[in-house]
Short mmCIF file of C-alpha atoms and ligand atoms in Angstrom, two decimals:
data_model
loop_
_atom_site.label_atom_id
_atom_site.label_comp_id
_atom_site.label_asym_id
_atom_site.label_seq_id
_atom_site.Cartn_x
_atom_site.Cartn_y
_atom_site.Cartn_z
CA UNK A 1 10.63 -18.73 -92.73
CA UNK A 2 11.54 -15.38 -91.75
CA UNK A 3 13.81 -16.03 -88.64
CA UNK A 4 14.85 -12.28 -88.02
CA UNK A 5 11.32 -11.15 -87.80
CA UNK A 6 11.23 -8.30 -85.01
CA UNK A 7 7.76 -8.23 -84.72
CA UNK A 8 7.00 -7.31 -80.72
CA UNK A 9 3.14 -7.86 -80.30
CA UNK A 10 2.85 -11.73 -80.37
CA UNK A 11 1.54 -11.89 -83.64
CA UNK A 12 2.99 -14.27 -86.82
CA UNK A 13 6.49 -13.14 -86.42
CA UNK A 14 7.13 -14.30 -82.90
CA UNK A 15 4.73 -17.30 -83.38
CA UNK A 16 7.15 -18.77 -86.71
CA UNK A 17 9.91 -17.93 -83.99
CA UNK A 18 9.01 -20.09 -80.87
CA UNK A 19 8.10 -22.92 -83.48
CA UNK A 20 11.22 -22.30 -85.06
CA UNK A 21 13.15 -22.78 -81.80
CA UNK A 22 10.78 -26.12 -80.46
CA UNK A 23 11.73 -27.88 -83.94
CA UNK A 24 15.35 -26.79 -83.10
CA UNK A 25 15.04 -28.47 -79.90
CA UNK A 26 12.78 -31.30 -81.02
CA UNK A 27 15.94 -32.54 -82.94
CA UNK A 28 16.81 -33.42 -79.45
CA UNK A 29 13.85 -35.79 -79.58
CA UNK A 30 14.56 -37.01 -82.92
CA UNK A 31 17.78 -37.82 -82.06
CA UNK A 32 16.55 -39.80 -78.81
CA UNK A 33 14.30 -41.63 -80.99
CA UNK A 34 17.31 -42.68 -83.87
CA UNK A 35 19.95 -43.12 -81.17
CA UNK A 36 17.61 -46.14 -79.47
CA UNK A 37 16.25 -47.33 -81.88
CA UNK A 38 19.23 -47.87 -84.83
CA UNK A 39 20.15 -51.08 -82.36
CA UNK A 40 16.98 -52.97 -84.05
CA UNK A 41 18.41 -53.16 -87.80
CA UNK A 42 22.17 -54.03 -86.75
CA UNK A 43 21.84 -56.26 -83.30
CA UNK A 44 22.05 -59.49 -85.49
CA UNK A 45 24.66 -58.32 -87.91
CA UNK A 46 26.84 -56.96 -84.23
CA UNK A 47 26.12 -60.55 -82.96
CA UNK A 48 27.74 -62.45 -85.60
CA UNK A 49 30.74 -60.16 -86.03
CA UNK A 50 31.34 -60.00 -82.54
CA UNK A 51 30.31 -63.51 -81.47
CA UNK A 52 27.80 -62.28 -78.78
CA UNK A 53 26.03 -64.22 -76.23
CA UNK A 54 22.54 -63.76 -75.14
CA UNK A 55 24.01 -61.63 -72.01
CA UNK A 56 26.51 -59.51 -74.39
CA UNK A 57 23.63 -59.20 -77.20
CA UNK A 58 21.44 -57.27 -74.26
CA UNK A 59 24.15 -55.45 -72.99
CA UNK A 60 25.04 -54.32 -77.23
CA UNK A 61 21.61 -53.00 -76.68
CA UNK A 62 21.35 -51.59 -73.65
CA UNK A 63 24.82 -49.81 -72.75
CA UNK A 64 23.31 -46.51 -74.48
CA UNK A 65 20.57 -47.09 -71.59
CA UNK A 66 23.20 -47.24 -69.19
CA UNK A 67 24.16 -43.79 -70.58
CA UNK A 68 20.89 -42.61 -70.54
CA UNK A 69 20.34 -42.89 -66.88
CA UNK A 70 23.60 -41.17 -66.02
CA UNK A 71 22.72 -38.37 -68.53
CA UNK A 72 18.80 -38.06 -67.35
CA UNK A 73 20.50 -37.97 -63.96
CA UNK A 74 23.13 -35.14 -64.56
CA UNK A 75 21.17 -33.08 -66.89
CA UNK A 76 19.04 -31.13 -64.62
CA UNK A 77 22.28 -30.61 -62.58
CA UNK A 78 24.37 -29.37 -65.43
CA UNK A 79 21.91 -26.93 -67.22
CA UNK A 80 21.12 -25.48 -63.96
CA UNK A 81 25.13 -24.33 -63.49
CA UNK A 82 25.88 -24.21 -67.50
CA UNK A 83 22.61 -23.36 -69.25
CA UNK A 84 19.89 -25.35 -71.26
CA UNK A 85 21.42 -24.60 -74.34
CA UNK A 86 24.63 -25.66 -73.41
CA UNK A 87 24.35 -28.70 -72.04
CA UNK A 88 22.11 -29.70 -75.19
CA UNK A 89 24.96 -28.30 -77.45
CA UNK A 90 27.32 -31.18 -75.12
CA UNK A 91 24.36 -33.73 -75.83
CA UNK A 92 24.62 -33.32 -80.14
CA UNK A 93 28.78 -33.26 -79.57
CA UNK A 94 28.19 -36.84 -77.80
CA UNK A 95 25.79 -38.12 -80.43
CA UNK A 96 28.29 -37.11 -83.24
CA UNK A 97 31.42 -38.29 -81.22
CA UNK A 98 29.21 -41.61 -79.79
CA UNK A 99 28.18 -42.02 -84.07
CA UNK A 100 31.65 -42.12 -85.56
CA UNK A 101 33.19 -44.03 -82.91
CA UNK A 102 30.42 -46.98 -82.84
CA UNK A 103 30.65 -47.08 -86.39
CA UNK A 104 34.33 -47.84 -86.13
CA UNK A 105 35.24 -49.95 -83.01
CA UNK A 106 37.67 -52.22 -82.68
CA UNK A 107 36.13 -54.37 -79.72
CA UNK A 108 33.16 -54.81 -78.72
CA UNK A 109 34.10 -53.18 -75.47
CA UNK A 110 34.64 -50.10 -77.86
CA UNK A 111 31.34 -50.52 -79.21
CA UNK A 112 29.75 -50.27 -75.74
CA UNK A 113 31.75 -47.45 -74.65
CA UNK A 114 30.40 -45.32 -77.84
CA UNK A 115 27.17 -46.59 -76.85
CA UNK A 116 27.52 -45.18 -73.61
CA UNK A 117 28.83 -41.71 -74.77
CA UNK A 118 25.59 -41.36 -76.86
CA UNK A 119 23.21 -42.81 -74.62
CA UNK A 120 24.40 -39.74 -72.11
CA UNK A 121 22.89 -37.83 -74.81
CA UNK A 122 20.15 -39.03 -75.21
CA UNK A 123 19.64 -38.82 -71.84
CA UNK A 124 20.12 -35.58 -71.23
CA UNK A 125 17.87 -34.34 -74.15
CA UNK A 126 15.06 -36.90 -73.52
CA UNK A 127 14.85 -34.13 -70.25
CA UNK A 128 16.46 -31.25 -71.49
CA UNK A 129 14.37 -31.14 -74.90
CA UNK A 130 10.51 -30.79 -73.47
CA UNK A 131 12.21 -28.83 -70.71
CA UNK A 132 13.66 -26.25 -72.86
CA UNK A 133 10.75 -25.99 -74.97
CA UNK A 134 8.20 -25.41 -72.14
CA UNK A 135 10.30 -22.64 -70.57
CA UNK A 136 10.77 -21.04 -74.15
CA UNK A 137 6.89 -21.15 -74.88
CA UNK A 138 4.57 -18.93 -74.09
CA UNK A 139 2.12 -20.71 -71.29
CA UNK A 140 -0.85 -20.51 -74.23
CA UNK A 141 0.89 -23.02 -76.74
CA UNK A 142 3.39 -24.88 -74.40
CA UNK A 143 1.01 -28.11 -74.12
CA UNK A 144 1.38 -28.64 -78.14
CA UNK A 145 4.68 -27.43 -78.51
CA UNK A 146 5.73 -29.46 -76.10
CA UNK A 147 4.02 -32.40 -77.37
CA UNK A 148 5.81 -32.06 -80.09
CA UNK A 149 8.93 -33.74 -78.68
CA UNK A 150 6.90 -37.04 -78.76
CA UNK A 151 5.98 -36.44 -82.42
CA UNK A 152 9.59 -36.10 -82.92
CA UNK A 153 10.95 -39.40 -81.12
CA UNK A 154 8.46 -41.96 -83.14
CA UNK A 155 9.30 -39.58 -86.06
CA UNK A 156 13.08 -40.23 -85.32
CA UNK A 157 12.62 -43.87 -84.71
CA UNK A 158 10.83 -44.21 -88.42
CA UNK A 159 13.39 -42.57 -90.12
CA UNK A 160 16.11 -44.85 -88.76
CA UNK A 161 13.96 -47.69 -89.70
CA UNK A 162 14.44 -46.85 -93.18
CA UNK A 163 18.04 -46.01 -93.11
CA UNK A 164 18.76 -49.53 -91.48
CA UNK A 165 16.42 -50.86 -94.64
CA UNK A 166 18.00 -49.02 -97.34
CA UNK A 167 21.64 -50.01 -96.04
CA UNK A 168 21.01 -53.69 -95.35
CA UNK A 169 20.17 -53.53 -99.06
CA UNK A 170 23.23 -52.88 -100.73
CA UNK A 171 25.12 -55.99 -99.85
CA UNK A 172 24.55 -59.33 -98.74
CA UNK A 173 24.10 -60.56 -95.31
CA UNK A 174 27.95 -61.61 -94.92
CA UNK A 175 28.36 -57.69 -96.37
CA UNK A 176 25.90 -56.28 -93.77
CA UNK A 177 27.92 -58.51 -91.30
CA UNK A 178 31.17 -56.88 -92.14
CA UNK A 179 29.90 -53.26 -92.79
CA UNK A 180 26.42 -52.93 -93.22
CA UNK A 181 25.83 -51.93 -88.75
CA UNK A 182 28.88 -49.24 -89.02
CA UNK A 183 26.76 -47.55 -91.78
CA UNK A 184 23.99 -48.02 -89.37
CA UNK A 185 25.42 -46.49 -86.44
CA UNK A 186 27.85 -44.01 -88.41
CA UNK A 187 24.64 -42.63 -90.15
CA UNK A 188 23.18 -41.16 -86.99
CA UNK A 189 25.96 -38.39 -87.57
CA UNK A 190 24.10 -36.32 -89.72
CA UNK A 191 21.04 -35.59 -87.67
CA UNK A 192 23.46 -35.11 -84.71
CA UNK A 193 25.91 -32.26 -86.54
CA UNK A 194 22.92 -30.82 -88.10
CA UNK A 195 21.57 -30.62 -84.72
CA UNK A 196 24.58 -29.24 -83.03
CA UNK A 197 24.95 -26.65 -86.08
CA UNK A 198 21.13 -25.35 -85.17
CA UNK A 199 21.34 -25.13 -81.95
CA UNK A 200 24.06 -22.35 -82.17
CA UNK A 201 21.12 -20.23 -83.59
CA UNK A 202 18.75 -20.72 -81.07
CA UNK A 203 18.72 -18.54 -77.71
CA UNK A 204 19.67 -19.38 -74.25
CA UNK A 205 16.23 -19.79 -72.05
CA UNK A 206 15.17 -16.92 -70.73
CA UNK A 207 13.81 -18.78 -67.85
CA UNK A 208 17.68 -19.73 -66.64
CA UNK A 209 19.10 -16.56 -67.76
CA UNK A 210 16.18 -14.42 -65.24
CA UNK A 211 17.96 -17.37 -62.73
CA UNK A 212 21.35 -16.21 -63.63
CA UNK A 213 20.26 -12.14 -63.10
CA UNK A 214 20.91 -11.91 -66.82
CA UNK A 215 17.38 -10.19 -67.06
CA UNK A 216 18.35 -7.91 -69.76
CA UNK A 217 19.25 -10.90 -71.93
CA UNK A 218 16.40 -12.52 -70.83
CA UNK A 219 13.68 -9.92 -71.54
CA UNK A 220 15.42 -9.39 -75.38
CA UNK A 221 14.43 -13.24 -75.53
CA UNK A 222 11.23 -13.37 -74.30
CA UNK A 223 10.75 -9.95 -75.93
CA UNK A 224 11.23 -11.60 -78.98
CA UNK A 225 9.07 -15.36 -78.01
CA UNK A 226 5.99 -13.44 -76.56
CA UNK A 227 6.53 -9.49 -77.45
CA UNK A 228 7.44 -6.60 -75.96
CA UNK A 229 4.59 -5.88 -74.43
CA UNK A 230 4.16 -9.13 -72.79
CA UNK A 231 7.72 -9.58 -71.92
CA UNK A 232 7.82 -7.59 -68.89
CA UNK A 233 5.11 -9.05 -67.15
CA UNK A 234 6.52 -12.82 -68.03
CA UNK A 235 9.91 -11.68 -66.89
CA UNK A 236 8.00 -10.62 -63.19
CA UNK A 237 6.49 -14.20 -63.47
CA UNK A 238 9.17 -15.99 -63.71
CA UNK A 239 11.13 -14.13 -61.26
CA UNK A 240 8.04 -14.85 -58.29
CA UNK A 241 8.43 -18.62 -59.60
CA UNK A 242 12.45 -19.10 -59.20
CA UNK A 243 11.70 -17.19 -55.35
CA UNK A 244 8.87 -19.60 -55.00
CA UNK A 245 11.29 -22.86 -56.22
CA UNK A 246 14.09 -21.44 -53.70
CA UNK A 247 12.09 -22.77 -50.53
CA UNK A 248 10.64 -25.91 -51.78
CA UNK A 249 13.28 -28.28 -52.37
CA UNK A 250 12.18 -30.20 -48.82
CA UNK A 251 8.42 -29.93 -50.00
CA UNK A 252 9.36 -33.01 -52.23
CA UNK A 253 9.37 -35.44 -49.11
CA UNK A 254 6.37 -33.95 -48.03
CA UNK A 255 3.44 -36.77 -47.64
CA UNK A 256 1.10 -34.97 -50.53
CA UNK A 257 4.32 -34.49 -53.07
CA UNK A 258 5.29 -37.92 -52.02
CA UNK A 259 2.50 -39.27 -53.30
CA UNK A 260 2.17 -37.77 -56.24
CA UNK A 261 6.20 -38.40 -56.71
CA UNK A 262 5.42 -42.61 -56.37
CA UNK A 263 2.51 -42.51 -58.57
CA UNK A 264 4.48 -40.84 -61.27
CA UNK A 265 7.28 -43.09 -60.96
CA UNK A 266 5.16 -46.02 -61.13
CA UNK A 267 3.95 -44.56 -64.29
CA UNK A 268 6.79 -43.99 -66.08
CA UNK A 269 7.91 -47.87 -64.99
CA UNK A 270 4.99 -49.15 -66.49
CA UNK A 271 5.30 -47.32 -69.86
CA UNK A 272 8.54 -49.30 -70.14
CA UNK A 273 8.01 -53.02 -68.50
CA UNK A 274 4.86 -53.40 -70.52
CA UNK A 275 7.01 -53.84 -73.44
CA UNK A 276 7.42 -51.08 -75.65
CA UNK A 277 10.88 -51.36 -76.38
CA UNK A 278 11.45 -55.04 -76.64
CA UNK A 279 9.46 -54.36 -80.26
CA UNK A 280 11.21 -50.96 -81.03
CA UNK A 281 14.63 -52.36 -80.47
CA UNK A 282 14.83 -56.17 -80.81
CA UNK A 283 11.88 -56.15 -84.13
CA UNK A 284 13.90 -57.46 -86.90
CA UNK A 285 14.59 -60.23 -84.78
CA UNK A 286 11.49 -61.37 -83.49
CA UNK A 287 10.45 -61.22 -87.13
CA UNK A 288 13.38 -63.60 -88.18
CA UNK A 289 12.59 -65.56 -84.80
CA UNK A 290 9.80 -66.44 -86.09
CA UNK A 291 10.60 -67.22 -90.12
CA UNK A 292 11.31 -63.82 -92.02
CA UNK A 293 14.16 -63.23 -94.08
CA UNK A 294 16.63 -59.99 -93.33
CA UNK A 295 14.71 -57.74 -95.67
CA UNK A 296 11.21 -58.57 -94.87
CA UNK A 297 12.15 -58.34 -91.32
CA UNK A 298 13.52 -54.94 -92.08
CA UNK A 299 10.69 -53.99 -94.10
CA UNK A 300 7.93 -55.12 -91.03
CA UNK A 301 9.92 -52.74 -88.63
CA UNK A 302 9.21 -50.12 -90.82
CA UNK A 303 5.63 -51.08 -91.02
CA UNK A 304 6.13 -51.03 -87.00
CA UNK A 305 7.51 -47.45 -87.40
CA UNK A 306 4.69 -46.17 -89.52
CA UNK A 307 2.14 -47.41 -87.36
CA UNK A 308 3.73 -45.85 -83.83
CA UNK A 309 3.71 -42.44 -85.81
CA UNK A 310 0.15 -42.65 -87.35
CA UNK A 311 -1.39 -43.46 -83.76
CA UNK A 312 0.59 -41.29 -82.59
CA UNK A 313 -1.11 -38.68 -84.24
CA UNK A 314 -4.42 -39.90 -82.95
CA UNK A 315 -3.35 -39.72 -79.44
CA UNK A 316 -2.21 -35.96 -80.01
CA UNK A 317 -5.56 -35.06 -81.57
CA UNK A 318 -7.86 -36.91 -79.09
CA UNK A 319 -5.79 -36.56 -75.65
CA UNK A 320 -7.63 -33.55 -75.25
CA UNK A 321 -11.49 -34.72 -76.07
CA UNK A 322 -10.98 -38.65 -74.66
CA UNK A 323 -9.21 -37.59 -71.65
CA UNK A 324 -5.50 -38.81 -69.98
CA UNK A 325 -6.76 -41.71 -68.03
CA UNK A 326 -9.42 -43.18 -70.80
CA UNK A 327 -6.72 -43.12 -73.57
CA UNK A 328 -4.64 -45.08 -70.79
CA UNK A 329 -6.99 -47.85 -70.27
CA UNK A 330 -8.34 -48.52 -73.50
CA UNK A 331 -4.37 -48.90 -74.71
CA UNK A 332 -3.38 -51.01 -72.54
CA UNK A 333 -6.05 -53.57 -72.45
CA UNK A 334 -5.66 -53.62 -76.27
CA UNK A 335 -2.10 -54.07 -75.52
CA UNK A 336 -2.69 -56.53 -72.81
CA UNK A 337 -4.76 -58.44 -75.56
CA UNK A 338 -2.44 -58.39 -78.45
CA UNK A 339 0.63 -59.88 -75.98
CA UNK A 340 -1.40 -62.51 -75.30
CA UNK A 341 -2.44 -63.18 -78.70
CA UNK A 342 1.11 -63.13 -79.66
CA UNK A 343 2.24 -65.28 -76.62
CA UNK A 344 -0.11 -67.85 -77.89
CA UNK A 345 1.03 -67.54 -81.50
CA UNK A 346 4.80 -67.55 -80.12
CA UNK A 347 3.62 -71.32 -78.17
CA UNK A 348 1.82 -73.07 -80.69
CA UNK A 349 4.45 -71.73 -83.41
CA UNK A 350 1.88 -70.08 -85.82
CA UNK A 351 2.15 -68.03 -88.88
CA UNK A 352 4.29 -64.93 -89.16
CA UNK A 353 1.23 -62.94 -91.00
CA UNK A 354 -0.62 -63.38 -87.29
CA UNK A 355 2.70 -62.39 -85.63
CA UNK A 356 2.76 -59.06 -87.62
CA UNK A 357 -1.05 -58.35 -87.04
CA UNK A 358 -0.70 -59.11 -83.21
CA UNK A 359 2.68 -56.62 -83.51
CA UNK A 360 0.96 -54.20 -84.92
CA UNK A 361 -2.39 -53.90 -82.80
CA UNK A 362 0.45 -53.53 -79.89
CA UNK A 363 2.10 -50.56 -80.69
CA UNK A 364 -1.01 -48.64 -82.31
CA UNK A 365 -2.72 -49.67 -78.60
CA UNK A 366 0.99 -48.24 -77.19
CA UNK A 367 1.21 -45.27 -79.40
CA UNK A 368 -2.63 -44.54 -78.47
CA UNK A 369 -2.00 -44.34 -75.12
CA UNK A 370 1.34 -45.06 -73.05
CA UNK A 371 3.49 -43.07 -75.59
CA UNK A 372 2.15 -40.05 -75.33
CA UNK A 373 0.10 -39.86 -72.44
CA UNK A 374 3.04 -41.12 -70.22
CA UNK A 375 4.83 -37.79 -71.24
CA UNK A 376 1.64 -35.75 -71.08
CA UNK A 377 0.43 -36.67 -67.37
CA UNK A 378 4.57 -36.54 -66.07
CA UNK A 379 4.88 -32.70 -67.31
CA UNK A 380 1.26 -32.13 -65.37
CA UNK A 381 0.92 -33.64 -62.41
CA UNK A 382 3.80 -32.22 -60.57
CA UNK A 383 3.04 -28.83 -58.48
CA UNK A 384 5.08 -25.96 -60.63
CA UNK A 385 7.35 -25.62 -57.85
CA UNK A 386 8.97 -29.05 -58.21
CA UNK A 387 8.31 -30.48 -61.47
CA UNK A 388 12.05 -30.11 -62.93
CA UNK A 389 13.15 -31.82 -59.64
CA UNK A 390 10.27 -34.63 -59.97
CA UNK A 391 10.40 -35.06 -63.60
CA UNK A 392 14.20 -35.57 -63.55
CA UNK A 393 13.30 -38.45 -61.17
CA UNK A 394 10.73 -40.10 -63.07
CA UNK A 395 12.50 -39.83 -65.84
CA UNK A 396 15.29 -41.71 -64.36
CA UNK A 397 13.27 -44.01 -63.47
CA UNK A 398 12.03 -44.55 -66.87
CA UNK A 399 15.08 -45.33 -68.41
CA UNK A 400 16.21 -47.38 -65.52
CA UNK A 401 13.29 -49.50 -66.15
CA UNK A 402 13.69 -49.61 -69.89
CA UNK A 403 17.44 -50.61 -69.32
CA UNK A 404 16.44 -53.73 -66.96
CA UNK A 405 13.98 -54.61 -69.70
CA UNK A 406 16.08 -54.27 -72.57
CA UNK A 407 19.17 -56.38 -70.77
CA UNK A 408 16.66 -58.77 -69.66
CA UNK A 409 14.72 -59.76 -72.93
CA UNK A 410 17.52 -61.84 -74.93
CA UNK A 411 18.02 -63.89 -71.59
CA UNK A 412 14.41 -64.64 -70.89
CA UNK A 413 13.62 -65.42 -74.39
CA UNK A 414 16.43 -67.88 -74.65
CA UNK A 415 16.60 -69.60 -71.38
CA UNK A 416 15.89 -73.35 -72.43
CA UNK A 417 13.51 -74.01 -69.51
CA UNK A 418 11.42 -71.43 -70.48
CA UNK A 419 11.73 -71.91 -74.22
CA UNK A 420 11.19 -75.58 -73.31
CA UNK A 421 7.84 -74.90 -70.80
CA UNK A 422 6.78 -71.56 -73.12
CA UNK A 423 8.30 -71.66 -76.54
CA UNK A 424 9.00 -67.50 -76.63
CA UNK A 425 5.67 -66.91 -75.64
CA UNK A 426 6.68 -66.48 -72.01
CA UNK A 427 8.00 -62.83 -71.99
CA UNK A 428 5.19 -61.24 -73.70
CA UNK A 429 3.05 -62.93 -71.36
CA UNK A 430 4.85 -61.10 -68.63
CA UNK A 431 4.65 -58.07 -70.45
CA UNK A 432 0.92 -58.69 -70.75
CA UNK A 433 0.62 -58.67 -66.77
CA UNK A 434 1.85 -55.71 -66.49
CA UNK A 435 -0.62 -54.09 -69.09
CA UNK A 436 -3.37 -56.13 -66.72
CA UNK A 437 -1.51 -54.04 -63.32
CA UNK A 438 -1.53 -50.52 -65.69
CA UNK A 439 -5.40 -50.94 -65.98
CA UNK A 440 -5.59 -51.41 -62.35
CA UNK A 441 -3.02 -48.77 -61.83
CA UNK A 442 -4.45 -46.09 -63.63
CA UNK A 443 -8.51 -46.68 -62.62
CA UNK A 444 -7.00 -46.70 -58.91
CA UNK A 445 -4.27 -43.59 -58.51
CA UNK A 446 -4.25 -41.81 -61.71
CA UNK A 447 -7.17 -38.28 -61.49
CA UNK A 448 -8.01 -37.58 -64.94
CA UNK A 449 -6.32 -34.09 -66.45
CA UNK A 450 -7.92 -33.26 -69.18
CA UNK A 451 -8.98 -29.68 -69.37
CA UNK A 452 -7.46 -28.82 -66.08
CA UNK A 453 -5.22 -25.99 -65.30
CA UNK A 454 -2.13 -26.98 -63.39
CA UNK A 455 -3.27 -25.53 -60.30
CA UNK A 456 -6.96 -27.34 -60.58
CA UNK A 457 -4.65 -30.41 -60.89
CA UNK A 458 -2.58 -29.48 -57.78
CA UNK A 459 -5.72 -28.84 -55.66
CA UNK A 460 -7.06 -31.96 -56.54
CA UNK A 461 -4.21 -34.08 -55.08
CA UNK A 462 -4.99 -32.51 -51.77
CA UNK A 463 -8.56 -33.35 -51.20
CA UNK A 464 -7.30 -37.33 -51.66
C1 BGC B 1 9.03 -44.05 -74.79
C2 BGC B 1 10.23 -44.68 -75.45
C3 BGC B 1 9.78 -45.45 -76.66
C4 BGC B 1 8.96 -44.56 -77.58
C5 BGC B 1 8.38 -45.37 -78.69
C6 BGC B 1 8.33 -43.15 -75.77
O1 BGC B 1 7.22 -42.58 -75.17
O2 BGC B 1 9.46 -43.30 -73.65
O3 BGC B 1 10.89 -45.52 -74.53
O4 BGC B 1 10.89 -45.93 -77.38
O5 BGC B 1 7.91 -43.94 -76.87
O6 BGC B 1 7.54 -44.62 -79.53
#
């Protein structure tokens, strides 16, 4: 790749250098997708060597949460004063620091706290990522380059599915008990230095630096993203936008924006209490829940892994053609189905084969649909003017939601009245409702998006 290209008129050069900077930043992604995810191949190795109960088991997997909320919440903040760039260069120093240190705690208070540190990463680049990208883009390709970021979590998420495989192979469980979760956790290093080591070859967004009055900097950068000739004209864009942004702050409260602001809060909610992550972090168990060994259960998360990247490839390629809301409703009444399939495997005890199948319809329905989509309709329904402001809020409520989830799971599917009355089954019946209020959800609020510019999408919010 030929990274110093000068080339000024838009054409190959520039191209190979805004991709070059979105896979940059997609690490940011990746990283979000390894960093939540590594908890699935070492909970029940942590739980033994630390004694957990139910209560400490969610909280081993849902402190980075915790951290993710207070880094969604203070990354719009931060790269606002200290620049995009920045603030992602402080997210890869917490997932290297938050790496080493949960490899090698000496409580499991210690644990949490390194959890913590790197769940304020990921955080901050589950925002800053997308939002970097799309003011680095050129408006033509920021839809798929932005997209990308998705591509890069489930990517992120496989990858550490096979690193938690590979390393519960080389010992024994009492090894993997002992040392096979530092490995784990300690592995998640490498991504995160290589990460931090790009990202000190990528530019500053020329978007915040026109906010800063750093135009000449800015127009070398978008000089170099869009060409010359095109640079000026962006750099006048973006300049009427950041006068625009100055007035609205108040138009959030307004009834219209208000509306808009609850339905895509309630969207990003349901993306996480319909289940998603109970599967992407808490797998291996299930599996062994229900009768598989540690390497077979291993080996079906991967299977899991391979299957949320595949369909997530199908979403990305059909969004467009099927349309936002259809994608929604189809996925989550296959979703809704395979719960309830599973729920009744889960109560009458049945074969782990069935389990896997059920598992596996679940997230392709999931990576079909509320994966991507979820992302997709949160970067577009929001008026230009206050998308950063109302994305940092849905996002916060996304991983608020996914933290209650995560903390609850262990306790629900362990309380002896409800494994009494349900036998496990009971939580992905819940889960299952929620797929059944999605459908009702989306059909109701949701305006479909496909093919619309983002000002056809504002207008039509204000003839509702
Ligand atoms: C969700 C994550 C989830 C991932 C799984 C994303 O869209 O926001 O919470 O872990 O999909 O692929």
């Amino acid at each position: 790749m030929d990274l110093t290209s000068t080339e000024t008129t838009g054409g190959p050069g520039t191209l190979r250098y805004v991709t070059w900077i979105s896979v940059v930043a997609a690490l940011g992604g990746l990283l979000f997708g390894y960093d939540t995810a590594v908890i699935s191949g070492s909970i029940g190795f942590l739980r033994t060597y630390f004694v957990l109960d139910a209560p400490e088991m969610g909280w081993a997997a849902s402190s980075a949460l915790m951290g993710s909320i207070l880094g969604a919440g203070i990354a719009g903040m931060l790269s606002d004063r200290f620049g995009r760039k920045n603030v992602l260069i402080l997210a890869a120093v917490l997932f290297s620091v938050s790496a080493l240190w949960s490899a090698l705690p000496r409580t499991f208070t210690e644990f949490a706290t390194a959890r913590i540190i790197g769940g304020v990463g990921v955080g901050m680049a589950s925002m800053l990522s997308p939002l970097y990208i799309a003011e680095v883009a050129p408006a033509d390709r920021r839809g798929r380059l932005v997209s990308f970021n998705q591509f890069a979590i489930v990517i992120g998420i496989l990858v550490v599915y096979f690193v938690n495989y590979f390393i519960a192979l080389q010992g024994d469980d009492a090894w993997n008990v002992q040392f096979g979760w530092r490995w784990m956790f300690g592995s998640e290093a490498i991504p995160a230095v290589l990460f931090l080591l790009l990202l000190f070859l990528v530019p500053e967004s020329p978007r915040w630096l026109a906010k800063q009055g750093r135009d000449v900097q800015s127009l070398a950068v978008l000089s170099r993203v869009t060409g010359e000739e095109r640079a000026e004209a962006e750099l006048k864009a973006i300049r009427e936008a950041i006068r625009e942004e100055g007035r609205t702050t108040a138009q959030l409260l307004q009834p219209g924006m208000r509306r808009t602001l609850i339905i895509g809060i309630t969207l990003a909610i349901l993306q996480q209490v319909t289940g998603i992550n109970v599967f992407m972090y808490y797998a291996p168990e299930i599996f062994r829940q229900l009768g598989s060994g540690t390497s077979a259960a291993l080996l079906q998360t991967i299977v899991i892994g391979a299957v949320n990247l595949t369909f997530t490839i199908v979403a990305l390629k059909t969004i467009d053609r099927l349309g936002r809301t259809r994608l929604m409703v189809i996925g989550s009444t296959g979703m809704g189905i395979a719960l309830t399939a599973l729920g009744l495997a889960a109560y009458f005890q049945k074969a782990e084969l069935w389990v896997l199948l059920f598992i596996l319809g679940y997230i392709a329905c999931f990576a079909l649909s509320m994966g991507p989509v979820v992302w997709v309709v949160l970067s577009e329904i929001f008026p230009t003017r206050i998308r950063g402001r109302a994305m940092a809020i849905a996002t916060l409520a996304l991983w608020s939601a996914n933290y209650v989830v995560s903390q609850t799971f262990p306790l629900i599917n362990e309380n002896p009245w409800l494994v009494r009355t349900f036998h496990h089954a009971f939580p992905f019946w819940l889960y299952a409702f929620f797929c059944a209020v999605t459908i009702v959800f989306v059909i109701t609020y949701i305006p479909e998006t496909k093919g619309k510019t983002l000002e056809e999408i504002e207008k039509l919010w204000k003839r509702e």
